[in-house]
């Protein structure tokens, strides 16, 4: 008799695996990690102290309702407490959103290339991905996304600024899009990089959500706030979407450390602003240097830049690594490079210049 193995869902067979940004080597010469859009700064003032204090109570479960954090967020964004839902990173919340809306036979639309978790969470739910190519300018093609809506569409991810291109959607185009999406289709505005935006014509998703019951906004503490390792993000959504998120959450998924660190980060607004400003200055410097070298750089409002290198992608990433920076290649497409500490950005700019000369 042949030995049988446990039967797993067929949906997992062709599941793309989430590729984390490559880690910098632990030994050898200094190598900077510019592959995961992390914040290069240590925790904001007061955050480590809060987290350490919370660590003293590891023997207890965390507050499942994340009461302090939700109260703080509610005041900060002027939204009702029951319109907030937290999760294990915003990717955790994204997965819950798909689980709550789409199953086998249903469709989830998103631009491509965009955040690599979208196809994964869609497939885990048994739903079908409908990927709409970005435009020549690396932007969302909202008209094509509207045209892709069918009566099977349940959710649309709109990532602005978009990972990995950094491109944004402006008010008029986004409002017109939202006005035309059927009201029973959930639109998720993924604003993981919102804090780095400097384009005044880019709307705040939370303003757009207010009078649109089918709009949900995703935010994270991983990027600007620098808490990537603590896994905490949140959604702002109307009922019944917010209630569905609370139902599908892993019980006690968000640790007390993460909750307390997030509250302390929100209370450290001035220091946060300074750090974001410094990263935006560095972003400008890097973009100007690349453009000066002759690169075509997509207009980025995030903490990373995107170079469409096509077939040279892997080679370019290897050259960067030899120069001391680990970047994020998407083979055959391009390279995403996080804006890091100035020394790291210098190494990247130098590597890009040297590569350019050889083209
Ligand atoms: C667009 C976008 N959304 C969501 C996330 C998820 O971040 P986290 O789960 O750390 O909150 C990321 C992380 O890279 C991202 O790029």
Short mmCIF file of C-alpha atoms and ligand atoms in Angstrom, two decimals:
data_model
loop_
_atom_site.label_atom_id
_atom_site.label_comp_id
_atom_site.label_asym_id
_atom_site.label_seq_id
_atom_site.Cartn_x
_atom_site.Cartn_y
_atom_site.Cartn_z
CA UNK A 1 0.00 0.00 0.00
CA UNK A 2 1.43 3.38 -0.95
CA UNK A 3 1.90 5.75 1.92
CA UNK A 4 -0.55 8.64 1.71
CA UNK A 5 0.34 12.18 2.70
CA UNK A 6 -2.10 14.71 4.16
CA UNK A 7 -4.33 16.25 1.51
CA UNK A 8 -3.57 19.93 1.06
CA UNK A 9 -5.63 22.42 -0.93
CA UNK A 10 -4.80 22.48 -4.62
CA UNK A 11 -4.73 26.31 -4.46
CA UNK A 12 -1.36 26.03 -2.72
CA UNK A 13 0.32 24.08 -5.55
CA UNK A 14 1.15 27.08 -7.71
CA UNK A 15 1.34 29.62 -4.92
CA UNK A 16 4.11 32.17 -5.53
CA UNK A 17 6.31 32.36 -2.44
CA UNK A 18 6.82 35.73 -0.77
CA UNK A 19 10.45 36.64 -1.30
CA UNK A 20 11.82 38.70 1.55
CA UNK A 21 14.46 41.26 0.61
CA UNK A 22 17.87 39.60 0.79
CA UNK A 23 19.66 40.04 4.10
CA UNK A 24 23.02 41.74 4.35
CA UNK A 25 25.86 39.28 5.13
CA UNK A 26 26.60 39.03 8.85
CA UNK A 27 30.36 38.90 8.36
CA UNK A 28 32.81 40.31 5.83
CA UNK A 29 32.85 43.94 4.64
CA UNK A 30 29.96 46.23 5.59
CA UNK A 31 26.95 45.55 3.40
CA UNK A 32 23.86 47.74 3.59
CA UNK A 33 20.40 46.22 3.18
CA UNK A 34 18.38 48.31 0.76
CA UNK A 35 16.11 45.45 -0.25
CA UNK A 36 13.04 45.64 2.02
CA UNK A 37 12.02 49.31 2.21
CA UNK A 38 12.90 49.39 5.87
CA UNK A 39 13.67 52.50 7.86
CA UNK A 40 17.41 52.85 8.55
CA UNK A 41 16.84 54.67 11.86
CA UNK A 42 16.61 53.09 15.33
CA UNK A 43 13.26 53.28 17.19
CA UNK A 44 11.85 56.76 17.85
CA UNK A 45 12.40 58.34 21.30
CA UNK A 46 10.41 56.55 23.99
CA UNK A 47 9.57 53.56 21.81
CA UNK A 48 12.25 51.19 23.00
CA UNK A 49 11.42 52.01 26.63
CA UNK A 50 7.73 51.19 26.04
CA UNK A 51 8.58 47.96 24.28
CA UNK A 52 11.02 46.89 26.98
CA UNK A 53 8.41 47.60 29.66
CA UNK A 54 5.87 45.51 27.74
CA UNK A 55 8.42 42.71 27.42
CA UNK A 56 8.30 42.29 31.20
CA UNK A 57 4.77 40.89 30.87
CA UNK A 58 5.41 38.24 28.21
CA UNK A 59 3.63 35.68 30.34
CA UNK A 60 0.31 37.46 29.65
CA UNK A 61 -1.66 37.59 26.41
CA UNK A 62 -1.83 41.02 24.82
CA UNK A 63 -4.94 43.21 24.84
CA UNK A 64 -6.87 41.56 22.01
CA UNK A 65 -8.82 44.74 21.22
CA UNK A 66 -5.62 46.86 21.07
CA UNK A 67 -7.60 49.41 23.09
CA UNK A 68 -4.92 52.04 23.71
CA UNK A 69 -3.70 52.00 20.14
CA UNK A 70 -7.16 52.09 18.62
CA UNK A 71 -8.11 55.00 20.89
CA UNK A 72 -4.97 56.88 19.87
CA UNK A 73 -5.56 56.19 16.16
CA UNK A 74 -9.19 57.20 16.43
CA UNK A 75 -8.20 60.60 17.81
CA UNK A 76 -5.31 61.04 15.42
CA UNK A 77 -7.33 60.37 12.29
CA UNK A 78 -10.72 61.50 13.57
CA UNK A 79 -12.39 58.17 12.82
CA UNK A 80 -14.73 56.12 15.02
CA UNK A 81 -13.05 53.43 17.11
CA UNK A 82 -15.16 50.74 15.45
CA UNK A 83 -13.85 51.77 12.02
CA UNK A 84 -10.36 50.64 13.00
CA UNK A 85 -8.92 47.13 12.80
CA UNK A 86 -5.34 46.13 13.59
CA UNK A 87 -3.35 43.16 12.35
CA UNK A 88 0.01 41.46 12.11
CA UNK A 89 1.46 44.01 9.70
CA UNK A 90 -0.68 45.52 7.00
CA UNK A 91 0.00 42.39 4.97
CA UNK A 92 -1.87 40.46 7.65
CA UNK A 93 -4.78 42.86 7.33
CA UNK A 94 -4.64 42.60 3.51
CA UNK A 95 -4.93 38.83 3.81
CA UNK A 96 -7.95 39.18 6.13
CA UNK A 97 -9.57 41.59 3.66
CA UNK A 98 -9.31 39.05 0.85
CA UNK A 99 -10.49 36.23 3.12
CA UNK A 100 -13.47 38.34 4.11
CA UNK A 101 -14.54 39.17 0.56
CA UNK A 102 -13.33 36.64 -2.01
CA UNK A 103 -13.29 32.86 -2.36
CA UNK A 104 -13.28 30.35 -5.24
CA UNK A 105 -14.83 31.85 -8.36
CA UNK A 106 -14.35 35.43 -7.16
CA UNK A 107 -11.87 37.90 -8.62
CA UNK A 108 -9.40 40.32 -7.06
CA UNK A 109 -8.05 43.09 -9.29
CA UNK A 110 -4.75 44.88 -8.81
CA UNK A 111 -2.09 46.60 -10.88
CA UNK A 112 0.98 44.63 -11.86
CA UNK A 113 3.65 44.96 -10.95
CA UNK A 114 2.58 45.94 -7.47
CA UNK A 115 3.04 44.58 -3.95
CA UNK A 116 4.03 40.96 -4.26
CA UNK A 117 1.75 39.79 -1.45
CA UNK A 118 -1.42 40.52 -3.48
CA UNK A 119 -1.23 37.41 -5.70
CA UNK A 120 -0.32 35.29 -2.67
CA UNK A 121 -3.18 36.37 -0.40
CA UNK A 122 -5.61 36.12 -3.31
CA UNK A 123 -4.58 32.57 -4.13
CA UNK A 124 -4.59 31.46 -0.49
CA UNK A 125 -8.24 32.52 -0.40
CA UNK A 126 -8.95 30.42 -3.50
CA UNK A 127 -9.89 33.53 -5.47
CA UNK A 128 -8.55 34.51 -8.90
CA UNK A 129 -6.09 37.34 -9.52
CA UNK A 130 -6.80 39.79 -12.32
CA UNK A 131 -3.56 41.67 -12.93
CA UNK A 132 -3.75 44.92 -14.89
CA UNK A 133 -0.37 46.04 -16.33
CA UNK A 134 1.07 49.38 -15.25
CA UNK A 135 1.27 52.09 -17.90
CA UNK A 136 4.49 53.03 -19.73
CA UNK A 137 5.08 55.57 -16.97
CA UNK A 138 4.91 52.81 -14.34
CA UNK A 139 1.55 54.10 -13.06
CA UNK A 140 -1.77 52.38 -12.31
CA UNK A 141 -3.94 52.16 -15.43
CA UNK A 142 -7.21 53.03 -13.72
CA UNK A 143 -9.29 52.92 -16.91
CA UNK A 144 -8.07 49.40 -17.63
CA UNK A 145 -8.73 48.42 -14.02
CA UNK A 146 -12.31 49.68 -14.33
CA UNK A 147 -12.70 47.76 -17.57
CA UNK A 148 -11.51 44.60 -15.78
CA UNK A 149 -14.40 44.68 -13.28
CA UNK A 150 -16.91 41.86 -13.75
CA UNK A 151 -19.77 40.61 -11.63
CA UNK A 152 -17.24 38.28 -9.99
CA UNK A 153 -15.01 41.15 -8.76
CA UNK A 154 -15.00 41.40 -4.98
CA UNK A 155 -11.94 43.48 -4.13
CA UNK A 156 -9.55 45.91 -5.87
CA UNK A 157 -6.15 46.75 -4.40
CA UNK A 158 -4.88 50.22 -5.26
CA UNK A 159 -1.33 50.76 -4.03
CA UNK A 160 -0.31 54.41 -3.79
CA UNK A 161 2.61 55.06 -3.65
CA UNK A 162 2.99 51.83 -5.57
CA UNK A 163 5.48 49.20 -4.51
CA UNK A 164 7.90 48.76 -6.35
CA UNK A 165 7.62 51.78 -8.66
CA UNK A 166 6.94 54.56 -6.13
CA UNK A 167 4.35 56.15 -8.42
CA UNK A 168 1.21 57.78 -6.95
CA UNK A 169 -2.40 58.42 -7.88
CA UNK A 170 -3.64 62.01 -7.85
CA UNK A 171 -6.92 63.28 -6.47
CA UNK A 172 -8.99 63.79 -9.61
CA UNK A 173 -8.11 60.45 -11.21
CA UNK A 174 -8.56 58.49 -8.00
CA UNK A 175 -11.88 60.13 -7.10
CA UNK A 176 -13.22 59.56 -10.60
CA UNK A 177 -12.15 55.90 -10.37
CA UNK A 178 -13.79 55.41 -6.96
CA UNK A 179 -16.99 57.04 -8.22
CA UNK A 180 -17.20 54.45 -11.00
CA UNK A 181 -16.43 51.26 -9.03
CA UNK A 182 -19.68 49.44 -8.14
CA UNK A 183 -20.59 50.04 -4.50
CA UNK A 184 -20.52 46.31 -3.66
CA UNK A 185 -16.84 45.98 -4.64
CA UNK A 186 -14.36 46.77 -1.88
CA UNK A 187 -11.52 49.12 -2.87
CA UNK A 188 -8.46 48.83 -0.65
CA UNK A 189 -6.19 51.87 -0.78
CA UNK A 190 -2.84 50.49 0.35
CA UNK A 191 -0.96 53.49 1.71
CA UNK A 192 2.02 51.73 3.30
CA UNK A 193 4.32 54.54 2.09
CA UNK A 194 1.92 57.46 2.53
CA UNK A 195 4.14 59.36 4.98
CA UNK A 196 6.88 59.79 2.35
CA UNK A 197 4.61 61.50 -0.16
CA UNK A 198 5.38 65.15 -0.94
CA UNK A 199 2.97 65.65 -3.85
CA UNK A 200 0.16 67.88 -2.59
CA UNK A 201 -2.15 66.63 -5.28
CA UNK A 202 -2.12 63.14 -3.79
CA UNK A 203 -5.22 62.67 -1.64
CA UNK A 204 -5.19 61.22 1.85
CA UNK A 205 -7.03 57.90 1.59
CA UNK A 206 -8.68 58.53 4.95
CA UNK A 207 -10.43 61.60 3.47
CA UNK A 208 -11.65 59.46 0.59
CA UNK A 209 -12.93 56.69 2.84
CA UNK A 210 -15.17 58.97 4.90
CA UNK A 211 -18.18 59.12 2.59
CA UNK A 212 -17.44 55.94 0.65
CA UNK A 213 -18.58 52.77 2.45
CA UNK A 214 -16.74 50.55 -0.07
CA UNK A 215 -13.32 52.15 0.52
CA UNK A 216 -10.85 50.78 3.04
CA UNK A 217 -7.44 52.29 3.82
CA UNK A 218 -4.43 50.20 4.82
CA UNK A 219 -1.60 51.74 6.82
CA UNK A 220 1.46 50.29 8.52
CA UNK A 221 3.92 51.03 11.30
CA UNK A 222 6.63 49.13 9.38
CA UNK A 223 7.94 51.82 7.08
CA UNK A 224 8.03 55.47 8.20
CA UNK A 225 7.54 54.50 11.86
CA UNK A 226 10.35 51.95 11.72
CA UNK A 227 8.58 49.07 13.47
CA UNK A 228 8.86 46.47 10.68
CA UNK A 229 10.11 43.80 13.07
CA UNK A 230 7.16 44.16 15.42
CA UNK A 231 4.50 43.34 12.78
CA UNK A 232 1.72 45.85 13.21
CA UNK A 233 -0.54 47.56 10.71
CA UNK A 234 -4.14 48.68 10.58
CA UNK A 235 -7.13 49.36 8.38
CA UNK A 236 -9.67 52.16 8.44
CA UNK A 237 -12.99 50.94 7.07
CA UNK A 238 -16.71 51.30 7.53
CA UNK A 239 -18.90 48.61 9.02
CA UNK A 240 -19.37 45.82 8.07
CA UNK A 241 -15.83 45.65 6.63
CA UNK A 242 -14.12 46.64 9.89
CA UNK A 243 -16.24 44.09 11.76
CA UNK A 244 -15.22 41.39 9.26
CA UNK A 245 -11.59 42.24 9.95
CA UNK A 246 -12.08 41.81 13.65
CA UNK A 247 -13.75 38.43 13.01
CA UNK A 248 -10.95 37.12 10.80
CA UNK A 249 -8.04 38.32 12.95
CA UNK A 250 -5.76 35.74 14.53
CA UNK A 251 -6.68 35.99 18.22
CA UNK A 252 -3.98 37.92 20.10
CA UNK A 253 -1.98 38.25 16.86
CA UNK A 254 -0.67 41.73 17.65
CA UNK A 255 1.75 41.55 20.57
CA UNK A 256 1.66 43.97 23.49
CA UNK A 257 5.16 45.04 22.51
CA UNK A 258 3.90 46.06 19.09
CA UNK A 259 0.84 47.82 20.49
CA UNK A 260 2.79 49.82 23.07
CA UNK A 261 5.58 50.65 20.61
CA UNK A 262 3.01 51.87 18.07
CA UNK A 263 1.35 54.14 20.67
CA UNK A 264 4.74 55.54 21.70
CA UNK A 265 5.64 56.09 18.02
CA UNK A 266 2.43 58.03 17.42
CA UNK A 267 3.33 60.23 20.39
CA UNK A 268 6.76 60.94 18.93
CA UNK A 269 5.45 62.94 16.01
CA UNK A 270 8.20 65.59 15.84
CA UNK A 271 11.05 63.10 15.74
CA UNK A 272 9.14 61.05 13.18
CA UNK A 273 8.69 64.06 10.95
CA UNK A 274 12.39 64.90 11.14
CA UNK A 275 13.37 61.41 10.07
CA UNK A 276 10.93 61.28 7.21
CA UNK A 277 12.11 64.70 6.02
CA UNK A 278 15.71 63.47 6.09
CA UNK A 279 14.79 60.40 4.03
CA UNK A 280 12.90 62.56 1.53
CA UNK A 281 15.98 64.79 1.17
CA UNK A 282 18.08 61.69 0.55
CA UNK A 283 15.51 60.43 -1.95
CA UNK A 284 15.82 63.66 -3.91
CA UNK A 285 19.59 63.45 -3.85
CA UNK A 286 19.57 59.85 -5.11
CA UNK A 287 17.01 60.54 -7.84
CA UNK A 288 18.90 63.62 -9.05
CA UNK A 289 22.17 61.69 -9.13
CA UNK A 290 20.59 58.83 -11.11
CA UNK A 291 18.92 61.19 -13.58
CA UNK A 292 22.25 63.01 -13.92
CA UNK A 293 23.85 59.68 -14.82
CA UNK A 294 21.27 59.23 -17.58
CA UNK A 295 18.88 56.75 -15.90
CA UNK A 296 15.16 56.93 -16.49
CA UNK A 297 13.71 56.91 -12.97
CA UNK A 298 9.99 56.55 -12.29
CA UNK A 299 8.70 59.49 -10.22
CA UNK A 300 8.77 58.12 -6.70
CA UNK A 301 6.93 59.36 -3.61
CA UNK A 302 8.02 56.40 -1.48
CA UNK A 303 11.21 55.48 0.40
CA UNK A 304 12.62 53.66 -2.62
CA UNK A 305 13.48 54.12 -6.27
CA UNK A 306 12.72 51.84 -9.22
CA UNK A 307 14.95 51.22 -12.21
CA UNK A 308 13.49 49.21 -15.08
CA UNK A 309 16.52 47.23 -16.16
CA UNK A 310 14.82 44.37 -18.00
CA UNK A 311 17.29 41.63 -18.82
CA UNK A 312 20.13 43.42 -17.00
CA UNK A 313 18.31 43.33 -13.65
CA UNK A 314 20.16 40.43 -12.03
CA UNK A 315 23.52 41.68 -13.27
CA UNK A 316 22.84 45.15 -11.86
CA UNK A 317 21.80 43.71 -8.47
CA UNK A 318 25.00 41.65 -8.37
CA UNK A 319 27.08 44.76 -9.16
CA UNK A 320 25.38 46.64 -6.31
CA UNK A 321 26.09 43.80 -3.94
CA UNK A 322 29.77 43.79 -4.86
CA UNK A 323 29.73 47.52 -4.11
CA UNK A 324 28.27 46.92 -0.63
CA UNK A 325 24.49 47.36 -1.04
CA UNK A 326 21.87 44.63 -1.27
CA UNK A 327 18.99 45.75 -3.51
CA UNK A 328 15.77 44.02 -4.57
CA UNK A 329 15.82 42.58 -8.09
CA UNK A 330 12.66 41.47 -9.89
CA UNK A 331 14.38 39.37 -12.56
CA UNK A 332 13.58 40.41 -16.12
CA UNK A 333 11.83 43.57 -14.87
CA UNK A 334 13.78 45.91 -12.69
CA UNK A 335 15.40 46.75 -9.40
CA UNK A 336 13.88 48.43 -6.36
CA UNK A 337 16.32 50.21 -4.08
CA UNK A 338 15.37 51.50 -0.64
CA UNK A 339 16.56 54.93 0.44
CA UNK A 340 18.74 54.16 3.42
CA UNK A 341 21.44 55.86 5.43
CA UNK A 342 23.50 58.41 3.41
CA UNK A 343 26.58 56.10 3.26
CA UNK A 344 24.47 53.32 1.78
CA UNK A 345 22.87 55.67 -0.73
CA UNK A 346 26.34 56.89 -1.77
CA UNK A 347 27.48 53.33 -2.43
CA UNK A 348 24.36 52.68 -4.51
CA UNK A 349 24.76 55.87 -6.54
CA UNK A 350 28.41 55.00 -7.23
CA UNK A 351 27.50 51.46 -8.28
CA UNK A 352 24.78 52.79 -10.60
CA UNK A 353 27.25 55.23 -12.17
CA UNK A 354 29.81 52.50 -12.79
CA UNK A 355 27.17 50.19 -14.30
CA UNK A 356 25.85 52.97 -16.50
CA UNK A 357 29.29 53.57 -17.99
CA UNK A 358 29.45 49.94 -19.07
CA UNK A 359 26.04 49.97 -20.80
C1 LIG B 1 2.53 48.27 -0.51
C2 LIG B 1 2.75 47.51 0.73
N1 LIG B 1 1.71 47.20 1.48
C3 LIG B 1 1.86 46.51 2.61
C4 LIG B 1 3.10 46.11 3.03
C5 LIG B 1 3.17 45.28 4.25
O1 LIG B 1 3.86 45.83 5.27
P1 LIG B 1 3.68 45.28 6.73
O2 LIG B 1 3.04 43.95 6.67
O3 LIG B 1 5.05 45.22 7.28
O4 LIG B 1 2.81 46.28 7.41
C6 LIG B 1 4.23 46.40 2.28
C7 LIG B 1 5.55 45.93 2.70
O5 LIG B 1 6.50 45.86 2.00
C8 LIG B 1 4.04 47.12 1.08
O6 LIG B 1 5.07 47.40 0.30
#
